[in-house]
mmCIF file of C-alpha atoms in Angstrom:
data_model
loop_
_atom_site.group_PDB
_atom_site.id
_atom_site.type_symbol
_atom_site.label_atom_id
_atom_site.label_comp_id
_atom_site.label_asym_id
_atom_site.label_seq_id
_atom_site.Cartn_x
_atom_site.Cartn_y
_atom_site.Cartn_z
ATOM 1 C CA MET A 3 -132.178 -64.998 121.944
ATOM 2 C CA ALA A 4 -133.431 -68.525 121.288
ATOM 3 C CA PHE A 5 -136.630 -67.701 123.230
ATOM 4 C CA PHE A 6 -137.166 -64.490 121.244
ATOM 5 C CA THR A 7 -136.628 -66.315 117.987
ATOM 6 C CA HIS A 8 -139.087 -69.032 118.922
ATOM 7 C CA GLN A 9 -141.666 -66.469 119.958
ATOM 8 C CA ALA A 10 -141.173 -64.428 116.871
ATOM 9 C CA ALA A 11 -141.473 -67.412 114.567
ATOM 10 C CA ARG A 12 -144.634 -68.548 116.310
ATOM 11 C CA HIS A 13 -146.103 -64.945 115.937
ATOM 12 C CA LEU A 14 -145.285 -64.909 112.218
ATOM 13 C CA SER A 15 -146.700 -68.413 111.623
ATOM 14 C CA SER A 16 -149.899 -67.538 113.501
ATOM 15 C CA SER A 17 -150.232 -64.242 111.565
ATOM 16 C CA ALA A 18 -149.972 -66.075 108.283
ATOM 17 C CA VAL A 19 -153.130 -67.894 109.060
ATOM 18 C CA ARG A 20 -155.411 -64.856 109.403
ATOM 19 C CA GLN A 21 -158.785 -65.922 108.065
ATOM 20 C CA VAL A 22 -157.458 -68.436 105.463
ATOM 21 C CA LEU A 23 -159.907 -68.699 102.547
ATOM 22 C CA ILE A 24 -159.966 -72.435 102.037
ATOM 23 C CA LYS A 25 -160.050 -73.283 98.312
ATOM 24 C CA GLN A 26 -157.504 -76.064 97.896
ATOM 25 C CA VAL A 27 -158.441 -79.046 99.974
ATOM 26 C CA MET A 28 -156.530 -82.244 100.512
ATOM 27 C CA ILE A 29 -158.592 -85.100 101.900
ATOM 28 C CA ILE A 30 -156.711 -88.165 103.131
ATOM 29 C CA GLY A 31 -158.731 -91.366 103.076
ATOM 30 C CA GLY A 32 -160.682 -92.736 100.101
ATOM 31 C CA GLY A 33 -163.295 -94.535 102.150
ATOM 32 C CA GLN A 34 -166.883 -93.665 102.486
ATOM 33 C CA MET A 35 -166.358 -90.567 104.713
ATOM 34 C CA GLY A 36 -163.342 -89.220 102.787
ATOM 35 C CA ALA A 37 -165.028 -89.668 99.380
ATOM 36 C CA GLY A 38 -168.180 -88.047 100.722
ATOM 37 C CA ILE A 39 -166.377 -85.039 101.975
ATOM 38 C CA ALA A 40 -164.495 -84.797 98.665
ATOM 39 C CA GLN A 41 -167.753 -84.858 96.753
ATOM 40 C CA VAL A 42 -169.313 -82.145 98.787
ATOM 41 C CA ALA A 43 -166.221 -79.936 98.702
ATOM 42 C CA ALA A 44 -165.925 -80.303 94.930
ATOM 43 C CA ALA A 45 -169.602 -79.682 94.408
ATOM 44 C CA THR A 46 -169.230 -76.343 96.216
ATOM 45 C CA GLY A 47 -166.397 -75.073 94.066
ATOM 46 C CA HIS A 48 -163.350 -76.235 96.021
ATOM 47 C CA THR A 49 -160.367 -77.912 94.294
ATOM 48 C CA VAL A 50 -159.866 -81.253 95.894
ATOM 49 C CA THR A 51 -157.046 -83.805 96.053
ATOM 50 C CA LEU A 52 -158.209 -87.114 97.400
ATOM 51 C CA VAL A 53 -155.296 -89.168 98.836
ATOM 52 C CA ASP A 54 -154.868 -92.756 99.733
ATOM 53 C CA THR A 55 -152.195 -95.490 99.759
ATOM 54 C CA SER A 56 -153.618 -97.283 96.713
ATOM 55 C CA GLN A 57 -154.783 -96.082 93.357
ATOM 56 C CA ASP A 58 -157.266 -98.909 93.348
ATOM 57 C CA ILE A 59 -158.917 -97.484 96.477
ATOM 58 C CA LEU A 60 -159.025 -94.051 94.874
ATOM 59 C CA ASN A 61 -160.565 -95.363 91.630
ATOM 60 C CA LYS A 62 -163.252 -97.096 93.706
ATOM 61 C CA ALA A 63 -163.898 -93.781 95.569
ATOM 62 C CA LEU A 64 -164.124 -91.847 92.281
ATOM 63 C CA LYS A 65 -166.596 -94.430 90.898
ATOM 64 C CA GLY A 66 -168.697 -94.138 94.064
ATOM 65 C CA MET A 67 -168.619 -90.320 93.895
ATOM 66 C CA GLU A 68 -169.742 -90.288 90.298
ATOM 67 C CA GLY A 69 -172.578 -92.629 91.002
ATOM 68 C CA SER A 70 -173.738 -90.479 93.903
ATOM 69 C CA LEU A 71 -173.520 -87.324 91.761
ATOM 70 C CA LYS A 72 -175.569 -88.934 89.007
ATOM 71 C CA ARG A 73 -178.347 -89.660 91.489
ATOM 72 C CA VAL A 74 -178.200 -86.021 92.580
ATOM 73 C CA ALA A 75 -178.328 -84.851 88.940
ATOM 74 C CA LYS A 76 -181.200 -87.127 88.155
ATOM 75 C CA LYS A 77 -183.306 -85.305 90.736
ATOM 76 C CA LYS A 78 -181.863 -81.785 90.292
ATOM 77 C CA PHE A 79 -182.004 -81.869 86.500
ATOM 78 C CA ALA A 80 -184.979 -84.240 85.934
ATOM 79 C CA ASP A 81 -186.007 -82.542 82.638
ATOM 80 C CA LYS A 82 -182.526 -81.587 81.554
ATOM 81 C CA PRO A 83 -180.308 -84.670 81.192
ATOM 82 C CA GLU A 84 -177.601 -82.751 79.402
ATOM 83 C CA ALA A 85 -177.359 -80.208 82.228
ATOM 84 C CA GLY A 86 -177.177 -83.097 84.645
ATOM 85 C CA ALA A 87 -174.301 -84.671 82.741
ATOM 86 C CA GLU A 88 -172.553 -81.325 82.704
ATOM 87 C CA PHE A 89 -173.049 -80.935 86.383
ATOM 88 C CA VAL A 90 -171.465 -84.374 87.113
ATOM 89 C CA GLN A 91 -168.549 -83.704 84.799
ATOM 90 C CA GLY A 92 -167.929 -80.350 86.323
ATOM 91 C CA VAL A 93 -167.817 -81.639 89.861
ATOM 92 C CA MET A 94 -165.624 -84.622 88.978
ATOM 93 C CA GLY A 95 -163.320 -82.205 87.207
ATOM 94 C CA LYS A 96 -162.607 -80.515 90.527
ATOM 95 C CA VAL A 97 -161.226 -83.765 92.012
ATOM 96 C CA SER A 98 -157.763 -85.224 91.420
ATOM 97 C CA THR A 99 -156.218 -88.200 93.175
ATOM 98 C CA SER A 100 -152.768 -88.936 94.532
ATOM 99 C CA THR A 101 -150.924 -91.543 96.500
ATOM 100 C CA ASP A 102 -148.285 -88.998 97.480
ATOM 101 C CA ALA A 103 -149.588 -87.153 100.538
ATOM 102 C CA ALA A 104 -146.422 -85.097 101.004
ATOM 103 C CA ALA A 105 -146.630 -83.653 97.467
ATOM 104 C CA ALA A 106 -150.366 -82.957 97.708
ATOM 105 C CA ALA A 107 -149.935 -81.110 101.049
ATOM 106 C CA GLN A 108 -147.587 -78.570 99.542
ATOM 107 C CA THR A 109 -150.435 -76.822 97.593
ATOM 108 C CA SER A 110 -153.257 -77.197 100.107
ATOM 109 C CA ASP A 111 -155.028 -74.620 102.321
ATOM 110 C CA LEU A 112 -156.657 -77.404 104.306
ATOM 111 C CA VAL A 113 -155.411 -80.966 105.033
ATOM 112 C CA LEU A 114 -158.263 -83.090 106.427
ATOM 113 C CA GLU A 115 -157.892 -86.793 107.358
ATOM 114 C CA ALA A 116 -160.596 -89.336 107.407
ATOM 115 C CA ILE A 117 -158.514 -92.482 108.022
ATOM 116 C CA VAL A 118 -158.506 -95.310 110.557
ATOM 117 C CA GLU A 119 -159.296 -94.366 114.184
ATOM 118 C CA ASN A 120 -155.838 -95.064 115.421
ATOM 119 C CA LEU A 121 -154.024 -92.282 117.346
ATOM 120 C CA LYS A 122 -150.478 -93.250 116.344
ATOM 121 C CA VAL A 123 -151.351 -93.667 112.652
ATOM 122 C CA LYS A 124 -152.860 -90.182 112.707
ATOM 123 C CA GLN A 125 -149.936 -88.645 114.628
ATOM 124 C CA ASP A 126 -147.409 -90.218 112.256
ATOM 125 C CA LEU A 127 -149.402 -88.896 109.222
ATOM 126 C CA PHE A 128 -149.632 -85.296 110.522
ATOM 127 C CA GLY A 129 -146.113 -85.328 111.902
ATOM 128 C CA GLY A 130 -144.661 -86.009 108.510
ATOM 129 C CA LEU A 131 -146.992 -83.596 106.643
ATOM 130 C CA ASP A 132 -146.177 -80.808 109.140
ATOM 131 C CA LYS A 133 -142.694 -80.728 107.764
ATOM 132 C CA VAL A 134 -143.756 -80.125 104.098
ATOM 133 C CA ALA A 135 -147.073 -78.198 104.316
ATOM 134 C CA PRO A 136 -147.054 -74.374 103.860
ATOM 135 C CA ALA A 137 -147.136 -72.170 106.986
ATOM 136 C CA HIS A 138 -150.725 -71.091 106.332
ATOM 137 C CA THR A 139 -152.092 -74.607 105.833
ATOM 138 C CA ILE A 140 -154.619 -75.733 108.357
ATOM 139 C CA PHE A 141 -154.743 -79.322 109.589
ATOM 140 C CA ALA A 142 -157.941 -81.022 110.698
ATOM 141 C CA SER A 143 -159.156 -84.453 111.668
ATOM 142 C CA ASN A 144 -162.524 -86.073 111.062
ATOM 143 C CA THR A 145 -162.096 -88.314 114.129
ATOM 144 C CA SER A 146 -165.261 -89.159 116.017
ATOM 145 C CA SER A 147 -163.703 -90.294 119.288
ATOM 146 C CA LEU A 148 -160.000 -89.373 119.579
ATOM 147 C CA PRO A 149 -158.905 -86.072 121.260
ATOM 148 C CA ILE A 150 -157.898 -83.487 118.677
ATOM 149 C CA SER A 151 -155.154 -82.168 121.015
ATOM 150 C CA ASP A 152 -153.542 -85.598 121.135
ATOM 151 C CA ILE A 153 -153.457 -85.810 117.324
ATOM 152 C CA ALA A 154 -152.176 -82.296 117.068
ATOM 153 C CA SER A 155 -149.346 -82.886 119.506
ATOM 154 C CA ALA A 156 -147.379 -84.624 116.754
ATOM 155 C CA THR A 157 -147.086 -81.272 114.878
ATOM 156 C CA SER A 158 -145.586 -77.799 115.497
ATOM 157 C CA ARG A 159 -148.817 -76.026 114.273
ATOM 158 C CA LEU A 160 -151.015 -76.433 117.357
ATOM 159 C CA ASP A 161 -152.662 -73.053 116.572
ATOM 160 C CA ARG A 162 -153.545 -74.245 113.111
ATOM 161 C CA PHE A 163 -155.071 -77.604 114.057
ATOM 162 C CA GLY A 164 -158.746 -78.332 114.672
ATOM 163 C CA GLY A 165 -161.435 -80.951 114.150
ATOM 164 C CA LEU A 166 -164.119 -81.183 111.396
ATOM 165 C CA HIS A 167 -166.476 -83.984 112.278
ATOM 166 C CA PHE A 168 -168.791 -84.894 109.438
ATOM 167 C CA PHE A 169 -171.614 -87.384 109.567
ATOM 168 C CA ASN A 170 -172.427 -90.243 107.286
ATOM 169 C CA PRO A 171 -173.585 -90.032 104.544
ATOM 170 C CA VAL A 172 -171.751 -86.745 104.191
ATOM 171 C CA PRO A 173 -173.707 -85.487 101.036
ATOM 172 C CA VAL A 174 -176.989 -85.864 102.925
ATOM 173 C CA MET A 175 -176.143 -84.983 106.546
ATOM 174 C CA LYS A 176 -176.144 -81.210 107.207
ATOM 175 C CA LEU A 177 -174.194 -81.095 110.476
ATOM 176 C CA VAL A 178 -170.457 -80.545 110.946
ATOM 177 C CA GLU A 179 -168.997 -80.359 114.441
ATOM 178 C CA VAL A 180 -166.098 -77.819 114.406
ATOM 179 C CA ILE A 181 -163.746 -78.592 117.234
ATOM 180 C CA GLY A 182 -161.148 -76.222 118.672
ATOM 181 C CA THR A 183 -158.496 -77.192 121.232
ATOM 182 C CA SER A 184 -157.127 -74.834 123.845
ATOM 183 C CA ALA A 185 -154.287 -74.016 121.405
ATOM 184 C CA THR A 186 -156.417 -73.543 118.191
ATOM 185 C CA SER A 187 -156.282 -69.897 117.183
ATOM 186 C CA GLN A 188 -159.485 -67.961 116.620
ATOM 187 C CA ASP A 189 -158.434 -67.292 113.068
ATOM 188 C CA THR A 190 -158.101 -71.001 112.382
ATOM 189 C CA PHE A 191 -161.417 -71.854 114.117
ATOM 190 C CA ASP A 192 -163.208 -69.125 112.079
ATOM 191 C CA SER A 193 -161.638 -70.457 108.858
ATOM 192 C CA LEU A 194 -163.037 -73.956 109.639
ATOM 193 C CA LEU A 195 -166.459 -72.519 110.549
ATOM 194 C CA ASN A 196 -166.537 -70.594 107.225
ATOM 195 C CA PHE A 197 -165.347 -73.632 105.260
ATOM 196 C CA SER A 198 -168.212 -75.673 106.762
ATOM 197 C CA LYS A 199 -170.720 -73.044 105.811
ATOM 198 C CA ALA A 200 -169.257 -72.881 102.275
ATOM 199 C CA LEU A 201 -169.986 -76.590 101.935
ATOM 200 C CA GLY A 202 -173.583 -75.811 102.617
ATOM 201 C CA LYS A 203 -173.452 -77.416 106.086
ATOM 202 C CA THR A 204 -174.592 -76.218 109.432
ATOM 203 C CA PRO A 205 -171.592 -75.997 111.780
ATOM 204 C CA VAL A 206 -171.719 -76.170 115.591
ATOM 205 C CA SER A 207 -168.822 -75.097 117.812
ATOM 206 C CA CYS A 208 -167.381 -77.849 120.109
ATOM 207 C CA LYS A 209 -164.683 -78.127 122.730
ATOM 208 C CA ASP A 210 -162.189 -80.996 122.569
ATOM 209 C CA THR A 211 -164.053 -83.278 124.911
ATOM 210 C CA PRO A 212 -164.649 -87.039 124.288
ATOM 211 C CA GLY A 213 -167.225 -87.453 121.684
ATOM 212 C CA PHE A 214 -167.657 -83.759 121.170
ATOM 213 C CA ILE A 215 -171.498 -83.107 121.285
ATOM 214 C CA VAL A 216 -173.322 -85.731 119.221
ATOM 215 C CA ASN A 217 -171.426 -88.858 120.178
ATOM 216 C CA ARG A 218 -171.011 -87.722 123.734
ATOM 217 C CA LEU A 219 -174.786 -87.790 124.093
ATOM 218 C CA LEU A 220 -175.558 -90.484 121.573
ATOM 219 C CA VAL A 221 -173.168 -93.256 122.494
ATOM 220 C CA PRO A 222 -173.986 -93.317 126.239
ATOM 221 C CA TYR A 223 -177.654 -93.337 125.310
ATOM 222 C CA MET A 224 -177.148 -96.367 123.130
ATOM 223 C CA MET A 225 -175.022 -98.068 125.822
ATOM 224 C CA GLU A 226 -177.709 -97.435 128.492
ATOM 225 C CA ALA A 227 -180.286 -99.114 126.202
ATOM 226 C CA ILE A 228 -177.990 -102.181 126.050
ATOM 227 C CA ARG A 229 -177.690 -102.168 129.841
ATOM 228 C CA LEU A 230 -181.481 -101.821 130.222
ATOM 229 C CA HIS A 231 -181.801 -104.909 127.965
ATOM 230 C CA GLU A 232 -178.985 -106.739 129.918
ATOM 231 C CA ARG A 233 -180.876 -106.195 133.188
ATOM 232 C CA GLY A 234 -184.040 -107.699 131.691
ATOM 233 C CA HIS A 235 -185.926 -104.404 131.986
ATOM 234 C CA GLY A 236 -187.015 -104.380 128.375
ATOM 235 C CA SER A 237 -186.575 -106.324 125.101
ATOM 236 C CA LYS A 238 -184.594 -104.752 122.336
ATOM 237 C CA GLU A 239 -187.744 -104.665 120.173
ATOM 238 C CA ASP A 240 -189.759 -102.819 122.861
ATOM 239 C CA ILE A 241 -186.937 -100.393 123.667
ATOM 240 C CA ASP A 242 -186.582 -99.491 119.946
ATOM 241 C CA ILE A 243 -190.334 -99.083 119.522
ATOM 242 C CA ALA A 244 -190.570 -96.960 122.696
ATOM 243 C CA MET A 245 -187.809 -94.553 121.582
ATOM 244 C CA LYS A 246 -189.193 -94.256 118.087
ATOM 245 C CA LEU A 247 -192.817 -93.609 119.121
ATOM 246 C CA GLY A 248 -192.264 -91.989 122.528
ATOM 247 C CA ALA A 249 -189.241 -89.779 121.682
ATOM 248 C CA GLY A 250 -189.827 -89.409 117.910
ATOM 249 C CA TYR A 251 -186.441 -90.863 116.976
ATOM 250 C CA PRO A 252 -186.171 -92.231 113.403
ATOM 251 C CA MET A 253 -184.421 -95.308 114.718
ATOM 252 C CA GLY A 254 -184.315 -97.113 118.048
ATOM 253 C CA PRO A 255 -180.994 -97.480 119.848
ATOM 254 C CA PHE A 256 -180.498 -101.106 118.820
ATOM 255 C CA GLU A 257 -181.356 -100.399 115.144
ATOM 256 C CA LEU A 258 -178.949 -97.472 115.325
ATOM 257 C CA LEU A 259 -176.200 -99.576 116.855
ATOM 258 C CA ASP A 260 -176.528 -102.128 114.082
ATOM 259 C CA TYR A 261 -176.452 -99.318 111.488
ATOM 260 C CA VAL A 262 -173.343 -97.647 113.024
ATOM 261 C CA GLY A 263 -171.545 -100.920 113.676
ATOM 262 C CA LEU A 264 -171.120 -102.682 116.978
ATOM 263 C CA ASP A 265 -167.403 -102.811 116.497
ATOM 264 C CA THR A 266 -167.367 -98.985 116.113
ATOM 265 C CA ALA A 267 -169.425 -98.517 119.235
ATOM 266 C CA LYS A 268 -167.075 -100.838 121.200
ATOM 267 C CA PHE A 269 -164.006 -99.069 119.826
ATOM 268 C CA ILE A 270 -165.364 -95.711 121.110
ATOM 269 C CA MET A 271 -166.314 -97.075 124.503
ATOM 270 C CA ASP A 272 -162.937 -98.858 124.897
ATOM 271 C CA GLY A 273 -161.155 -95.498 124.238
ATOM 272 C CA TRP A 274 -163.330 -93.550 126.540
ATOM 273 C CA SER A 275 -163.112 -96.166 129.257
ATOM 274 C CA ALA A 276 -159.349 -95.970 129.067
ATOM 275 C CA MET A 277 -159.442 -92.159 129.308
ATOM 276 C CA ALA A 278 -161.913 -92.024 132.207
ATOM 277 C CA PRO A 279 -162.247 -95.472 133.832
ATOM 278 C CA ASP A 280 -164.240 -94.090 136.813
ATOM 279 C CA ASN A 281 -166.931 -92.471 134.622
ATOM 280 C CA PRO A 282 -170.053 -94.707 134.791
ATOM 281 C CA LEU A 283 -171.203 -93.466 131.397
ATOM 282 C CA PHE A 284 -168.153 -95.133 129.815
ATOM 283 C CA GLY A 285 -168.666 -98.492 131.364
ATOM 284 C CA GLN A 286 -168.276 -101.767 129.361
ATOM 285 C CA SER A 287 -171.091 -104.013 128.251
ATOM 286 C CA GLU A 288 -170.669 -107.820 128.312
ATOM 287 C CA MET A 289 -173.392 -108.237 125.644
ATOM 288 C CA LEU A 290 -171.785 -105.763 123.252
ATOM 289 C CA ASN A 291 -168.312 -107.291 123.799
ATOM 290 C CA LYS A 292 -169.655 -110.780 123.198
ATOM 291 C CA LEU A 293 -171.374 -109.865 119.881
ATOM 292 C CA VAL A 294 -168.267 -108.051 118.631
ATOM 293 C CA ALA A 295 -166.052 -111.080 119.639
ATOM 294 C CA GLU A 296 -168.429 -113.297 117.543
ATOM 295 C CA GLY A 297 -167.955 -110.974 114.538
ATOM 296 C CA LYS A 298 -171.589 -109.746 114.697
ATOM 297 C CA TYR A 299 -171.129 -106.063 113.891
ATOM 298 C CA GLY A 300 -174.539 -105.281 112.676
ATOM 299 C CA LYS A 301 -175.832 -104.585 109.130
ATOM 300 C CA LYS A 302 -172.454 -104.815 107.479
ATOM 301 C CA THR A 303 -171.968 -108.396 108.652
ATOM 302 C CA GLY A 304 -175.586 -109.467 108.381
ATOM 303 C CA GLU A 305 -176.123 -109.807 112.126
ATOM 304 C CA GLY A 306 -175.804 -107.703 115.240
ATOM 305 C CA PHE A 307 -178.634 -107.221 117.698
ATOM 306 C CA TYR A 308 -180.871 -108.136 114.802
ATOM 307 C CA LYS A 309 -180.435 -110.450 111.765
ATOM 308 C CA TYR A 310 -180.367 -109.120 108.236
ATOM 309 C CA LYS A 311 -180.844 -111.016 104.991
#
């Protein structure tokens, strides 16, 4: 009887998801990524609740969003400043803020987190929200390096959990990686694909593998550039120039590492090394580790592989 009840409950909860039209969106994390996602969602007609632990953080996020929208309006309504102001006001009117994640989750079709890359923090967050969110609500993570299945394991809605990996800056970058685990239902996956398209983005389908598609190819490429330099086979300047002029990349690997953040690159590699220590693609770099230990993270600290004024 217990087995039948469990199976019936699972069937009912799965059926409730059928092609959820995502209109009410809760975004957790008022940093650059969270605010960017909130801006794009609101600009495409979605009702957004942006959540963080501090109202000061949320106020800063709102100010940043408004500034970004004003720049968009200046280009889009160059000859119609009043229409531009109306556009900004309309989008901002779609965004509310809250420091109460549990309350906000109760009216959301989608709960999307863009918080610190810490598995336990994400699991604790979703584990708590799983108890209060409606049955139809889809959960998603914007993680760039952690397995979606590991985050989802803290909840009872494995079939309603997926990944939505946006790229920075969100209002500009067109790609969204939509990640499904082995337990993600097709209805949930399709809802996430359709939501991404509704945002005006181009979604690609990904399996729940380390780094998904972009970072799985990009991070080992950047790490191999460091190893090439460590072996004395090329200066960082020559390697950057070679990849820009020879491969047509907008930035060389060292320029890109400084832009992304050396601490971020090391964090990703540390996680992947722990998951697959025998994979040579995930090997450590003494040069990268040394720079991070010295607090030289790239552009955000004024020095990484290059120095910035």
